[in-house]
Coordinates of C-alpha atoms in Angstrom, one line a residue:
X1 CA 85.7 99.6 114.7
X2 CA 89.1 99.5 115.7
X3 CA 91.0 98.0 113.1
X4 CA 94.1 97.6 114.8
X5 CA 92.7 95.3 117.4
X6 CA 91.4 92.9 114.5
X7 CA 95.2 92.2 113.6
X8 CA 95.2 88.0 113.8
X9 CA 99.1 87.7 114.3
X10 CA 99.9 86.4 110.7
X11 CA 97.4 84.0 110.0
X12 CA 94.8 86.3 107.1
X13 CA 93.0 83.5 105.8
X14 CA 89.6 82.1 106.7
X15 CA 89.4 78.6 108.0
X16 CA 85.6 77.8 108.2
X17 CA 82.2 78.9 107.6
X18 CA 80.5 81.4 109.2
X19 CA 76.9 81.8 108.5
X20 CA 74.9 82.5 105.4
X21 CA 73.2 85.5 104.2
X22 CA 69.7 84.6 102.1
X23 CA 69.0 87.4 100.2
X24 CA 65.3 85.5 99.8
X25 CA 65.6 85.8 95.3
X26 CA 68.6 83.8 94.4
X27 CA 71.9 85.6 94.5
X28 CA 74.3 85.3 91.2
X29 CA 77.5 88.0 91.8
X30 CA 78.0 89.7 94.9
X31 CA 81.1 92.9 95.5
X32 CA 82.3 95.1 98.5
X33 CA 82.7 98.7 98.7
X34 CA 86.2 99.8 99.2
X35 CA 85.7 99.6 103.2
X36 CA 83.6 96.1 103.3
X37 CA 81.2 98.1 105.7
X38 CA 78.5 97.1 102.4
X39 CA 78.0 94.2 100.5
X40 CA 76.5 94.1 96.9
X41 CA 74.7 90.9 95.7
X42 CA 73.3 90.9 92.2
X43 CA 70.3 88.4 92.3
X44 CA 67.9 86.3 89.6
X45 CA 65.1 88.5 89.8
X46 CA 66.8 91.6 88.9
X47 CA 67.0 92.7 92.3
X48 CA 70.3 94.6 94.3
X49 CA 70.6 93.6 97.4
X50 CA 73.1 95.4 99.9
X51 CA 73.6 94.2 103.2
X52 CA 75.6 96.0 106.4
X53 CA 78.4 93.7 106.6
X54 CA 78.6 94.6 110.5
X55 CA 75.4 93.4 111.3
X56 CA 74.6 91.0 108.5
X57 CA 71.2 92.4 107.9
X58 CA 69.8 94.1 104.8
X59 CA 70.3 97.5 104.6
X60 CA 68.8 98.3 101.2
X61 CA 66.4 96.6 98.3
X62 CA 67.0 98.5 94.3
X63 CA 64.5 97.1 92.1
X64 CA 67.2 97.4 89.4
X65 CA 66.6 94.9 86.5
X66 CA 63.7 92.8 85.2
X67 CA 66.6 90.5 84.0
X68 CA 69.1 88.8 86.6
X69 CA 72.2 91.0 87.6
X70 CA 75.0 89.0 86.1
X71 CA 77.5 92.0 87.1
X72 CA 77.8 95.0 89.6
X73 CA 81.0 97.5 90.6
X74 CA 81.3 100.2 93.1
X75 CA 82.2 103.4 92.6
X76 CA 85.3 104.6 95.2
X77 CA 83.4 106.6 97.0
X78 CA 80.6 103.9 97.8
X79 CA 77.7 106.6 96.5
X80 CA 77.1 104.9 93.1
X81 CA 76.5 101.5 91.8
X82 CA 76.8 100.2 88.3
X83 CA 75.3 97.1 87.4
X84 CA 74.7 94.8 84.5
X85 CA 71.6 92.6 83.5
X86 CA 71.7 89.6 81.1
X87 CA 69.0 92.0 78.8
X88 CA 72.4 93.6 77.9
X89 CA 71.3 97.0 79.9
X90 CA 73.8 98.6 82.5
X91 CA 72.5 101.3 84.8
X92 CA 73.7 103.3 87.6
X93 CA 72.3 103.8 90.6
X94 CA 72.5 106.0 93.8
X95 CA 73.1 104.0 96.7
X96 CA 71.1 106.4 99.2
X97 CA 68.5 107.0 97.0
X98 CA 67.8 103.9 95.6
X99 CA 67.1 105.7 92.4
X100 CA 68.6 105.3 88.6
X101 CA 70.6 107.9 87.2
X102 CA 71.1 106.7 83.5
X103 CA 71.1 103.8 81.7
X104 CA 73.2 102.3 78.6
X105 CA 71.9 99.4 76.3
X106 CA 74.5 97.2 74.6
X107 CA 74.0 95.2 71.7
X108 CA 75.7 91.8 73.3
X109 CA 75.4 90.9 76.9
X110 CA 77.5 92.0 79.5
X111 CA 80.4 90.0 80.8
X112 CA 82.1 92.5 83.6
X113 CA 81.8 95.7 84.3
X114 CA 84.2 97.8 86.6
X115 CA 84.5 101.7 87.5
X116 CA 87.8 103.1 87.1
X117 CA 89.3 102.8 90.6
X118 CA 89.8 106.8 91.0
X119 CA 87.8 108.7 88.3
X120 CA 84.0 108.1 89.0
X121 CA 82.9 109.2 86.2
X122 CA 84.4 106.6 83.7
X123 CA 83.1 102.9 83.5
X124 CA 85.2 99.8 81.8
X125 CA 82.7 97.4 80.2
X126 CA 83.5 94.0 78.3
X127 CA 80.5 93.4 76.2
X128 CA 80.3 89.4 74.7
X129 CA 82.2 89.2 71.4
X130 CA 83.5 92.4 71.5
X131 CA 86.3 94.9 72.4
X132 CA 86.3 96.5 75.7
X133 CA 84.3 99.7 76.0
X134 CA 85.4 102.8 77.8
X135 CA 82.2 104.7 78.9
X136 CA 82.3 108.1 80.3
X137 CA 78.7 108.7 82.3
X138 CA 78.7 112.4 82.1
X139 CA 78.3 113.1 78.4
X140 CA 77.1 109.4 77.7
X141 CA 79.8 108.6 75.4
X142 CA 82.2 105.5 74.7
X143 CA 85.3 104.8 73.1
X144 CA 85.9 101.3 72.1
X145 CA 89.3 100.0 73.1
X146 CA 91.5 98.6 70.3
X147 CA 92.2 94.9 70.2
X148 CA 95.6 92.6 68.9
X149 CA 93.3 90.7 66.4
X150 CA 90.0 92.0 65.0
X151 CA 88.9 88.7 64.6
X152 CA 89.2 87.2 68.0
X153 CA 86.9 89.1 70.2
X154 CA 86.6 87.1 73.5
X155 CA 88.1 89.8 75.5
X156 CA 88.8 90.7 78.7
X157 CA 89.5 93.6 80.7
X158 CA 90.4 95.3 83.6
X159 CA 91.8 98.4 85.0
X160 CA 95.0 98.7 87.2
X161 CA 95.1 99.8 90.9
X162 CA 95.4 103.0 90.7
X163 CA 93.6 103.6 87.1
X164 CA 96.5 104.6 85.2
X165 CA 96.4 101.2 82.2
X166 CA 93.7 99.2 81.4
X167 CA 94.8 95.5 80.8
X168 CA 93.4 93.4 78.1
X169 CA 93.4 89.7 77.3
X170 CA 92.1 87.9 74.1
X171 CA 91.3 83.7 73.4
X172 CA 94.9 83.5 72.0
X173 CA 97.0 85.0 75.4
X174 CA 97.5 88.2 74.1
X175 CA 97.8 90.7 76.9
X176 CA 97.5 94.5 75.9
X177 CA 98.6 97.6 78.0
X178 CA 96.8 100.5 77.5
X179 CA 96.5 104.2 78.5
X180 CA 93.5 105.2 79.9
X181 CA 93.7 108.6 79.3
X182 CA 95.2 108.0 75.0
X183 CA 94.1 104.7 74.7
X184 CA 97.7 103.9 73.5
X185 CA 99.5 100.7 73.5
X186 CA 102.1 100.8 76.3
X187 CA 103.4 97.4 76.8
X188 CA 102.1 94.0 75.7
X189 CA 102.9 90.0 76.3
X190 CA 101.7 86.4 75.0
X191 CA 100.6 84.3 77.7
X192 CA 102.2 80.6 76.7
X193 CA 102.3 77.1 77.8
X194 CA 104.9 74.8 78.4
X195 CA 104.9 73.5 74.9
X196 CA 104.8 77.3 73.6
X197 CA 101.3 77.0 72.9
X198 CA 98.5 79.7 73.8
X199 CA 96.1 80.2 75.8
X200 CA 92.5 81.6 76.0
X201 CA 92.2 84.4 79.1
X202 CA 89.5 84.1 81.4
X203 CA 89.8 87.0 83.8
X204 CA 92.7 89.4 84.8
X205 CA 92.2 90.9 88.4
X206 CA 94.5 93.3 90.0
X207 CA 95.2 93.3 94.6
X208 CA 94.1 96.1 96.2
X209 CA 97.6 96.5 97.4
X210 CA 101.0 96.9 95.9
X211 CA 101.4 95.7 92.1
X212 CA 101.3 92.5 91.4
X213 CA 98.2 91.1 89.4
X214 CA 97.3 87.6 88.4
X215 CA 95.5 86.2 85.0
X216 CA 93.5 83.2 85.5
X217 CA 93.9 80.9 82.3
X218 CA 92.0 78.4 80.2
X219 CA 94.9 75.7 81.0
X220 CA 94.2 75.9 84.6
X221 CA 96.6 77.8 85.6
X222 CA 96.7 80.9 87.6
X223 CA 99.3 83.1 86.7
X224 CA 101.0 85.9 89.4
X225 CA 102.8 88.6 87.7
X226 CA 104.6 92.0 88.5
X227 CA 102.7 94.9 86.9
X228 CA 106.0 97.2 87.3
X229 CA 108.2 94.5 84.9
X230 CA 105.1 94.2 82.6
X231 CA 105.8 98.0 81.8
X232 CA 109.5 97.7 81.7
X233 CA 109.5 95.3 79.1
X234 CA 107.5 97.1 76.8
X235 CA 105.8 95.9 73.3
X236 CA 106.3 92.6 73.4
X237 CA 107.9 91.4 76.0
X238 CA 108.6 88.2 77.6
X239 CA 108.0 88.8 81.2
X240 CA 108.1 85.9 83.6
X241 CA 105.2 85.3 86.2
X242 CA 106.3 85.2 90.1
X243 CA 103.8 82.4 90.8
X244 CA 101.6 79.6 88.8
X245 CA 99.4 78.1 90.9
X246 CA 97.4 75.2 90.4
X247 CA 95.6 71.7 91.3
X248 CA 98.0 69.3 90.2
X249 CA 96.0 66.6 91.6
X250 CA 92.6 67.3 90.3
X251 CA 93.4 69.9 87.7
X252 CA 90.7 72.0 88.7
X253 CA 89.1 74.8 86.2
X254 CA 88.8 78.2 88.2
X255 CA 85.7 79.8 88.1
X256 CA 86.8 83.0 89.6
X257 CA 90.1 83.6 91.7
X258 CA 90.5 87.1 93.5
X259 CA 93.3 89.0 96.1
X260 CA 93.0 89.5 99.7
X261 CA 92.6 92.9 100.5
X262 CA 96.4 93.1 101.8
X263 CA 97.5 91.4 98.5
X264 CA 99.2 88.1 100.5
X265 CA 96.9 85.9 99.6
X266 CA 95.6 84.8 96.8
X267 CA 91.7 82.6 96.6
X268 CA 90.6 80.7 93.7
X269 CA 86.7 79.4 93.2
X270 CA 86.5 76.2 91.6
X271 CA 84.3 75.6 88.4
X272 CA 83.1 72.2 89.5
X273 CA 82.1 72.2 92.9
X274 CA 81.7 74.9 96.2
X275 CA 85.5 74.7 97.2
X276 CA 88.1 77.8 97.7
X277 CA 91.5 77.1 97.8
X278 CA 93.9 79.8 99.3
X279 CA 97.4 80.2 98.4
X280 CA 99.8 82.0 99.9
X281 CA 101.5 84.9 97.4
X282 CA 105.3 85.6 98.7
X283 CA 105.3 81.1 98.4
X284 CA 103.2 80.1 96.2
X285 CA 102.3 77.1 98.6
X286 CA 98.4 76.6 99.3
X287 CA 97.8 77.4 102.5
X288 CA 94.0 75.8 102.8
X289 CA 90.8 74.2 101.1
X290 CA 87.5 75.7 102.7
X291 CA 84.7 72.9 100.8
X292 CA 80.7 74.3 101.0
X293 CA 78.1 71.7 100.6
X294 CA 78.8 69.1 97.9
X295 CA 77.3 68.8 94.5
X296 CA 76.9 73.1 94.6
X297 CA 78.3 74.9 91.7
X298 CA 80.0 78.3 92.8
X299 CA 79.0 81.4 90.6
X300 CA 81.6 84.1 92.6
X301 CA 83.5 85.1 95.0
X302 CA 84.9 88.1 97.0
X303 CA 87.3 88.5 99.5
X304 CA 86.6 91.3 102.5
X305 CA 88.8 94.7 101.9
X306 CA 90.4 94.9 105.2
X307 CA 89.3 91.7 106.9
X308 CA 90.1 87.7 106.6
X309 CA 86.8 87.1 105.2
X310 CA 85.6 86.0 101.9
X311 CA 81.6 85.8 100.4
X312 CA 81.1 83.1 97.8
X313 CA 77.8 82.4 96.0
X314 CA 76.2 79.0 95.0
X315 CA 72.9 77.6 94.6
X316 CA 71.6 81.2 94.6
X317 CA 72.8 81.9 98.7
X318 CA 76.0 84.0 99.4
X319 CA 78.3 81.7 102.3
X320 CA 80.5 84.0 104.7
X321 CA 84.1 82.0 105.4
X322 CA 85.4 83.7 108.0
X323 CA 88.3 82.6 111.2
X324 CA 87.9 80.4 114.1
X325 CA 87.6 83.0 116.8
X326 CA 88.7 81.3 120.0
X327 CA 88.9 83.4 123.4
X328 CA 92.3 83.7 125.3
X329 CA 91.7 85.3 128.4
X330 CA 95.3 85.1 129.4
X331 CA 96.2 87.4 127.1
X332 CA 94.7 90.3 129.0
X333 CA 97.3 90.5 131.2
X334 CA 100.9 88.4 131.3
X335 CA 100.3 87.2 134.5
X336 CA 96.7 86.1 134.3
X337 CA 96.1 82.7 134.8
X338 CA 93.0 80.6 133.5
X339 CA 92.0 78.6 136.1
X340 CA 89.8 75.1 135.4
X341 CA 88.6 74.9 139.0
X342 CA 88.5 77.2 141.9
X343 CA 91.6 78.1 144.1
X344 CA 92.0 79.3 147.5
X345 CA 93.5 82.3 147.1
X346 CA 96.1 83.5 150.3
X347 CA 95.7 87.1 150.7
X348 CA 99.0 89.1 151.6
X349 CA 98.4 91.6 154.6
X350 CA 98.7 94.5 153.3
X351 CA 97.0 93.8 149.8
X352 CA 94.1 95.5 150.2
X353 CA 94.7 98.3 152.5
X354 CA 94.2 101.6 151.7
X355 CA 97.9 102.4 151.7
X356 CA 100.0 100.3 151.5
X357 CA 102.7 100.2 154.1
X358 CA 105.4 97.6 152.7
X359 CA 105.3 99.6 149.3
X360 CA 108.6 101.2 148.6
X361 CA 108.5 104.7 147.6
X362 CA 108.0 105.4 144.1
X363 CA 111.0 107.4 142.3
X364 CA 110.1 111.1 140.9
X365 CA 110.5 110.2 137.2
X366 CA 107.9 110.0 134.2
X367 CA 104.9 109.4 137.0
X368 CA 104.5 112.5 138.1
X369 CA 104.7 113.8 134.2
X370 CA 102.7 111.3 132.6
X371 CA 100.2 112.4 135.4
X372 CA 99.9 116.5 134.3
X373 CA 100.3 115.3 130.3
X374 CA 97.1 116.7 128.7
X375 CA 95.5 113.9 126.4
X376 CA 94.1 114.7 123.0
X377 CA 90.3 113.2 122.2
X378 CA 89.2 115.8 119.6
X379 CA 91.4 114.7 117.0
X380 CA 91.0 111.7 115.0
X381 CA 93.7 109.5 113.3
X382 CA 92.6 108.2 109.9
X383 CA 92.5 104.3 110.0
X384 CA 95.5 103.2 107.5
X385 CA 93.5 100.6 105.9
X386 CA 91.0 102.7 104.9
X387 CA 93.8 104.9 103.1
X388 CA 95.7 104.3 100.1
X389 CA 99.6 104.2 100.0
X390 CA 99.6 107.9 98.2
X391 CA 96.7 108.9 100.3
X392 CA 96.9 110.4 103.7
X393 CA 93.3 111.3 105.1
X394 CA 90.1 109.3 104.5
X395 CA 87.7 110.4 102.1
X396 CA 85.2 112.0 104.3
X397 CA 82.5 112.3 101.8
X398 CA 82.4 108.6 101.5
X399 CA 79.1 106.3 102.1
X400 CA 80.4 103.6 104.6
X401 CA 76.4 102.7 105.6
X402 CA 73.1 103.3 105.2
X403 CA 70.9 104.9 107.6
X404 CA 67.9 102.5 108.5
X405 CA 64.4 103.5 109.3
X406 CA 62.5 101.8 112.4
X407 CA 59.8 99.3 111.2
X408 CA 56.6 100.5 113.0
X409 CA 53.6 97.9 113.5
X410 CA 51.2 100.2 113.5
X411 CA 51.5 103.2 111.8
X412 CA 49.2 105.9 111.5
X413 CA 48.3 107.6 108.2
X414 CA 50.7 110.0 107.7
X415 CA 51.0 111.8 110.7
X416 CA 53.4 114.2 110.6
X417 CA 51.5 116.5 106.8
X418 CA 48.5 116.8 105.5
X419 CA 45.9 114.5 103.9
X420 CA 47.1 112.9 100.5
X421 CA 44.2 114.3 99.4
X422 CA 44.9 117.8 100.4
X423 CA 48.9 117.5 99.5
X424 CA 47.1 116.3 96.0
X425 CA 45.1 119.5 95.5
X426 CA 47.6 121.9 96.3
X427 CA 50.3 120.6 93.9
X428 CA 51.8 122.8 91.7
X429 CA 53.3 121.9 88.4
X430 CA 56.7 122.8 87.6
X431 CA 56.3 126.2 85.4
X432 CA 54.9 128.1 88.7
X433 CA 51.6 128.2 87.3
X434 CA 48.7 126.5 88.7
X435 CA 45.7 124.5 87.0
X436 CA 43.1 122.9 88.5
X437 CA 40.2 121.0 86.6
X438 CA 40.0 117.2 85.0
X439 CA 41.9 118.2 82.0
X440 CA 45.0 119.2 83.1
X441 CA 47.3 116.3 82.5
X442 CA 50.8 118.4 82.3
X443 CA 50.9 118.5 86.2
X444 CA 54.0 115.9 87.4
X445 CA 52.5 113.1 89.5
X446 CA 54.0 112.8 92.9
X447 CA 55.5 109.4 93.5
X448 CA 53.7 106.4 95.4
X449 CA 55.3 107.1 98.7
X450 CA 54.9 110.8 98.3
X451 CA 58.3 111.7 98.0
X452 CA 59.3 114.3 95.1
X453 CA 58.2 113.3 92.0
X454 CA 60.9 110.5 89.8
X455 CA 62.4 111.7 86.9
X456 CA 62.7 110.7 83.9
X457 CA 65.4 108.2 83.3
X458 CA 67.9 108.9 80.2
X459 CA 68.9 105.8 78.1
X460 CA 71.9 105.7 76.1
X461 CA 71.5 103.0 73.1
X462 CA 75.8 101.9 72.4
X463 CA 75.9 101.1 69.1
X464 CA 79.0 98.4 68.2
X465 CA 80.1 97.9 64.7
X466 CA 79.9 94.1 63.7
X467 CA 79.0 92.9 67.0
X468 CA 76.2 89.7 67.1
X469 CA 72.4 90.9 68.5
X470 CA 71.5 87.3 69.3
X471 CA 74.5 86.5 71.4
X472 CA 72.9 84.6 75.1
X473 CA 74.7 85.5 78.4
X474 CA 76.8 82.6 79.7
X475 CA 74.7 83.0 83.2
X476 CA 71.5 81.9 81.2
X477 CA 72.9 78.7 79.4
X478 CA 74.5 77.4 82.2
X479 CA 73.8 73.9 83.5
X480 CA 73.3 74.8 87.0
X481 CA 72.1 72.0 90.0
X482 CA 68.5 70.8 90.2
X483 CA 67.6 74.4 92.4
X484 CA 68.7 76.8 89.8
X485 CA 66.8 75.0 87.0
X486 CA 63.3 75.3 88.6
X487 CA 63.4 79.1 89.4
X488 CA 63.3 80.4 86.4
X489 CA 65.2 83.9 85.2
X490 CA 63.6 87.3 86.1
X491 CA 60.6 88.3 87.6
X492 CA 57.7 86.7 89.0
X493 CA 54.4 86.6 87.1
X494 CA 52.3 89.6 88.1
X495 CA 55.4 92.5 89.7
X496 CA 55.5 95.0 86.7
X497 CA 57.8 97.6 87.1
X498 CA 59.4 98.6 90.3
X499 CA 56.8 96.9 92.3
X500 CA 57.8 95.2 95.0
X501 CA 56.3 91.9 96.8
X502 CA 55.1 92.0 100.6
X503 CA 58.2 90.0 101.2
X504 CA 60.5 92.4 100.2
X505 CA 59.2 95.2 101.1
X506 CA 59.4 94.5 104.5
X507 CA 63.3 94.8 104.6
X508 CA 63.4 97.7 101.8
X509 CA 64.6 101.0 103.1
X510 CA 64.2 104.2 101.4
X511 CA 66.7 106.6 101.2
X512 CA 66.2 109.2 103.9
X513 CA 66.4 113.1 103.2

């Protein structure tokens, strides 16, 4: 895909729909990978879906949860997947696999989770009435982040761009810049009102590109600031935002407002109803309203890395907005004409002979040089969107899609090894040694599809000082429409486990060797 040719001439917005994606269980929070090449959607039924953006089909089905997926983050490298379920439990997961690395149960339910934008091995996690939890998944341990006011601990959180400072935000505007790396406060800043009044943070979220980040308000209002004057000022400082933008006609509640992936935009979801409204950054002047169907509540939304195109989710199906693609074959050539009828065309006489007698004769400049100029198709440029602005080569270890194994009506049994039964008998167990007889029960079980046997999964119980156990996630007492009440939360009676209905399996993939 070359994304040079995508360029749309200034215009990076979507102006309409363009399609849905029905992920069959109903879909609650969807993310991109860094490229947008795969799409995460976190779904009711504990289900991850992850579709290939390029051809809008399913590329993958993880049984992750039994509980619905309120929360999910890629890692930079698009390999791993963390996710959060409303049963308070986060997990990681490899993407080609398909298969859970470790897990981590919380006390409280998860409200975001988000892996640190350049270390994969460290995970930010805002847990319901509590601070903001560092974990780091190679030694399964966690530092809990320190707050302005021990008794307010509706918190928010969010790393930087690049990872450096975490960024945290309390119910009475507080704004805290930390180190990552110390955990030390660096800068900090109260969010006021006009009336010098706080308040409450409901998100902070950082563009892909340059520095600016905005914090999305309980007065409505979406503030745009300057991440480099945040640090200047220091402890306390009074830093002014470059933008506030809101509805000053309807006063609209944001449910969840995001970047465009070249940071020049800026789209906020409404908490009432399926509508997006778009400003534009450098202005501040909204650029456009996209509405979905009326009387839909909107649970999230994404914006496409590199592309014009946003995913939003409501009443459990994730909408594509994308731009009006309109063909202009005149721009193939400057003097190509679109014609509306057909025209006699007047041939000249010496158009279409083989040389060309009236031609004048070509001067001996760069011709003759451009001719015997050797052309390099070995080498390949890295795409610049795919690259950061300290980066200079793509990460070529990265997982941009998932290989996809043919569906064949009518397979035979196994073709290609022995018998299960035989493959059964001949199994060894794992010290070398082999048993055989009815009693031997230390022998590993081969998995169900006769790959290599699963291990065993290792769970990581997070243990918060003087944080509630009977806290519900938000996702689970929300009034939804008429749709979302009558499918109820998790599983349907009768899957157990990782089991997966002749629906789904169907469209399921497994990971290939």
């Amino acid at each position: 895909m070359n994304l040079e040719l995508l360029e749309s001439f200034g215009q990076n917005y979507p102006e309409e729909a363009d399609g849905t994606l029905d992920c069959i269980s109903m879909a609650l929070t969807c993310t991109f990978n860094r490229w947008g090449t795969l799409l995460a959607v976190g779904c009711n039924d504990g289900r991850i879906v992850i579709w290939d953006f390029l051809t809008r089909g399913i590329a993958k089905i993880i049984s992750a949860h039994i509980h619905p997926v309120c929360s999910l983050s890629w890692s930079r490298d698009g390999h791993k997947l963390v996710s959060a379920s409303t049963d308070n439990i986060v997990s990681q997961w490899d993407v080609l696999t398909g298969d859970c690395d470790q897990r981590f149960r919380f006390p409280s339910p998860i409200l975001k989770l988000q892996y640190h934008p350049r270390d994969m091995d460290k995970v930010l996690v805002c847990p319901m009435k509590s601070a903001p939890v560092l974990l780091t998944l190679s030694d399964s341990k966690h530092v809990v982040l320190p707050v302005d006011d021990d008794s307010d601990l509706n918190v928010v959180a969010a790393f930087d761009r690049r990872g450096d400072y975490i960024y945290t935000g309390n119910a009475k505007g507080k704004i805290l810049v930390l180190n990552t790396n110390k955990q030390d406060l660096v800068a900090s800043f109260r969010v006021t009102t006009g009336t010098s009044n706080t308040t409450a943070i409901k998100s902070i979220e950082f563009a892909r590109k340059g520095s600016c980040f905005l914090i999305n308000t309980a007065d409505r209002i979406i503030r745009v600031y300057d991440g480099r004057e945040i640090l200047t000022c220091g402890r306390d400082g009074e830093p002014e935002p470059i933008q506030k933008l809101q509805d000053l006609v309807n006063r609209t509640p944001w449910k969840r407002c995001c970047f465009s992936g070249d940071g020049e935009y800026i789209v906020a979801g409404s908490a009432r109803q399926h509508a997006l409204y778009i400003w534009e950054k450098s202005i501040g002047n909204l650029v456009k309203i996209l509405h979905g169907t009326r009387g839909e509540l909107l649970l999230d939304v994404a914006w496409h890395p590199v592309r014009p195109i946003i995913a939003s989710i409501s009443s459990g199906v994730v909408s594509i907005w994308a731009q009006n693609q309109v063909e202009n074959w005149s721009a193939f050539a400057p003097d190509f004409k679109e014609l509306d009828e057909n025209v006699e065309y007047e041939e000249r006489e010496s158009e279409f002979d083989i040389e060309d007698e009236d031609k004048s004769e070509p001067e001996q400049t760069g011709a003759d040089a451009a001719e015997d100029e050797e052309v390099d198709v070995t080498s390949v440029d890295p795409i610049p969107a795919f690259c950061s602005s300290d980066e200079e080569l793509e990460d070529f270890k990265a997982l941009l899609y998932l290989p996809i194994a043919p569906e064949v009506e009518d397979p035979e049994e196994n073709p290609f090894g022995p018998p299960p039964d035989a493959a059964g008998q001949n199994a060894t167990p794992d010290d070398g040694s082999t048993h055989s007889g009815p009693g031997d029960k230390k022998q590993r079980q081969p998995s169900s599809d006769g790959g290599p046997p699963k291990k065993k999964i290792r769970t990581t119980t997070i243990e918060l000082q003087g944080v509630p156990n009977d806290e519900v996630h938000p996702l689970l007492g929300v009034k939804g429409d008429s749709k979302s009440k009558k499918k109820a939360a998790g599983r349907p009676k009768g899957s157990k486990g990782n089991l997966v209905s002749a629906v789904y399996k169907q469209h399921e993939v497994q990971g290939l060797d």
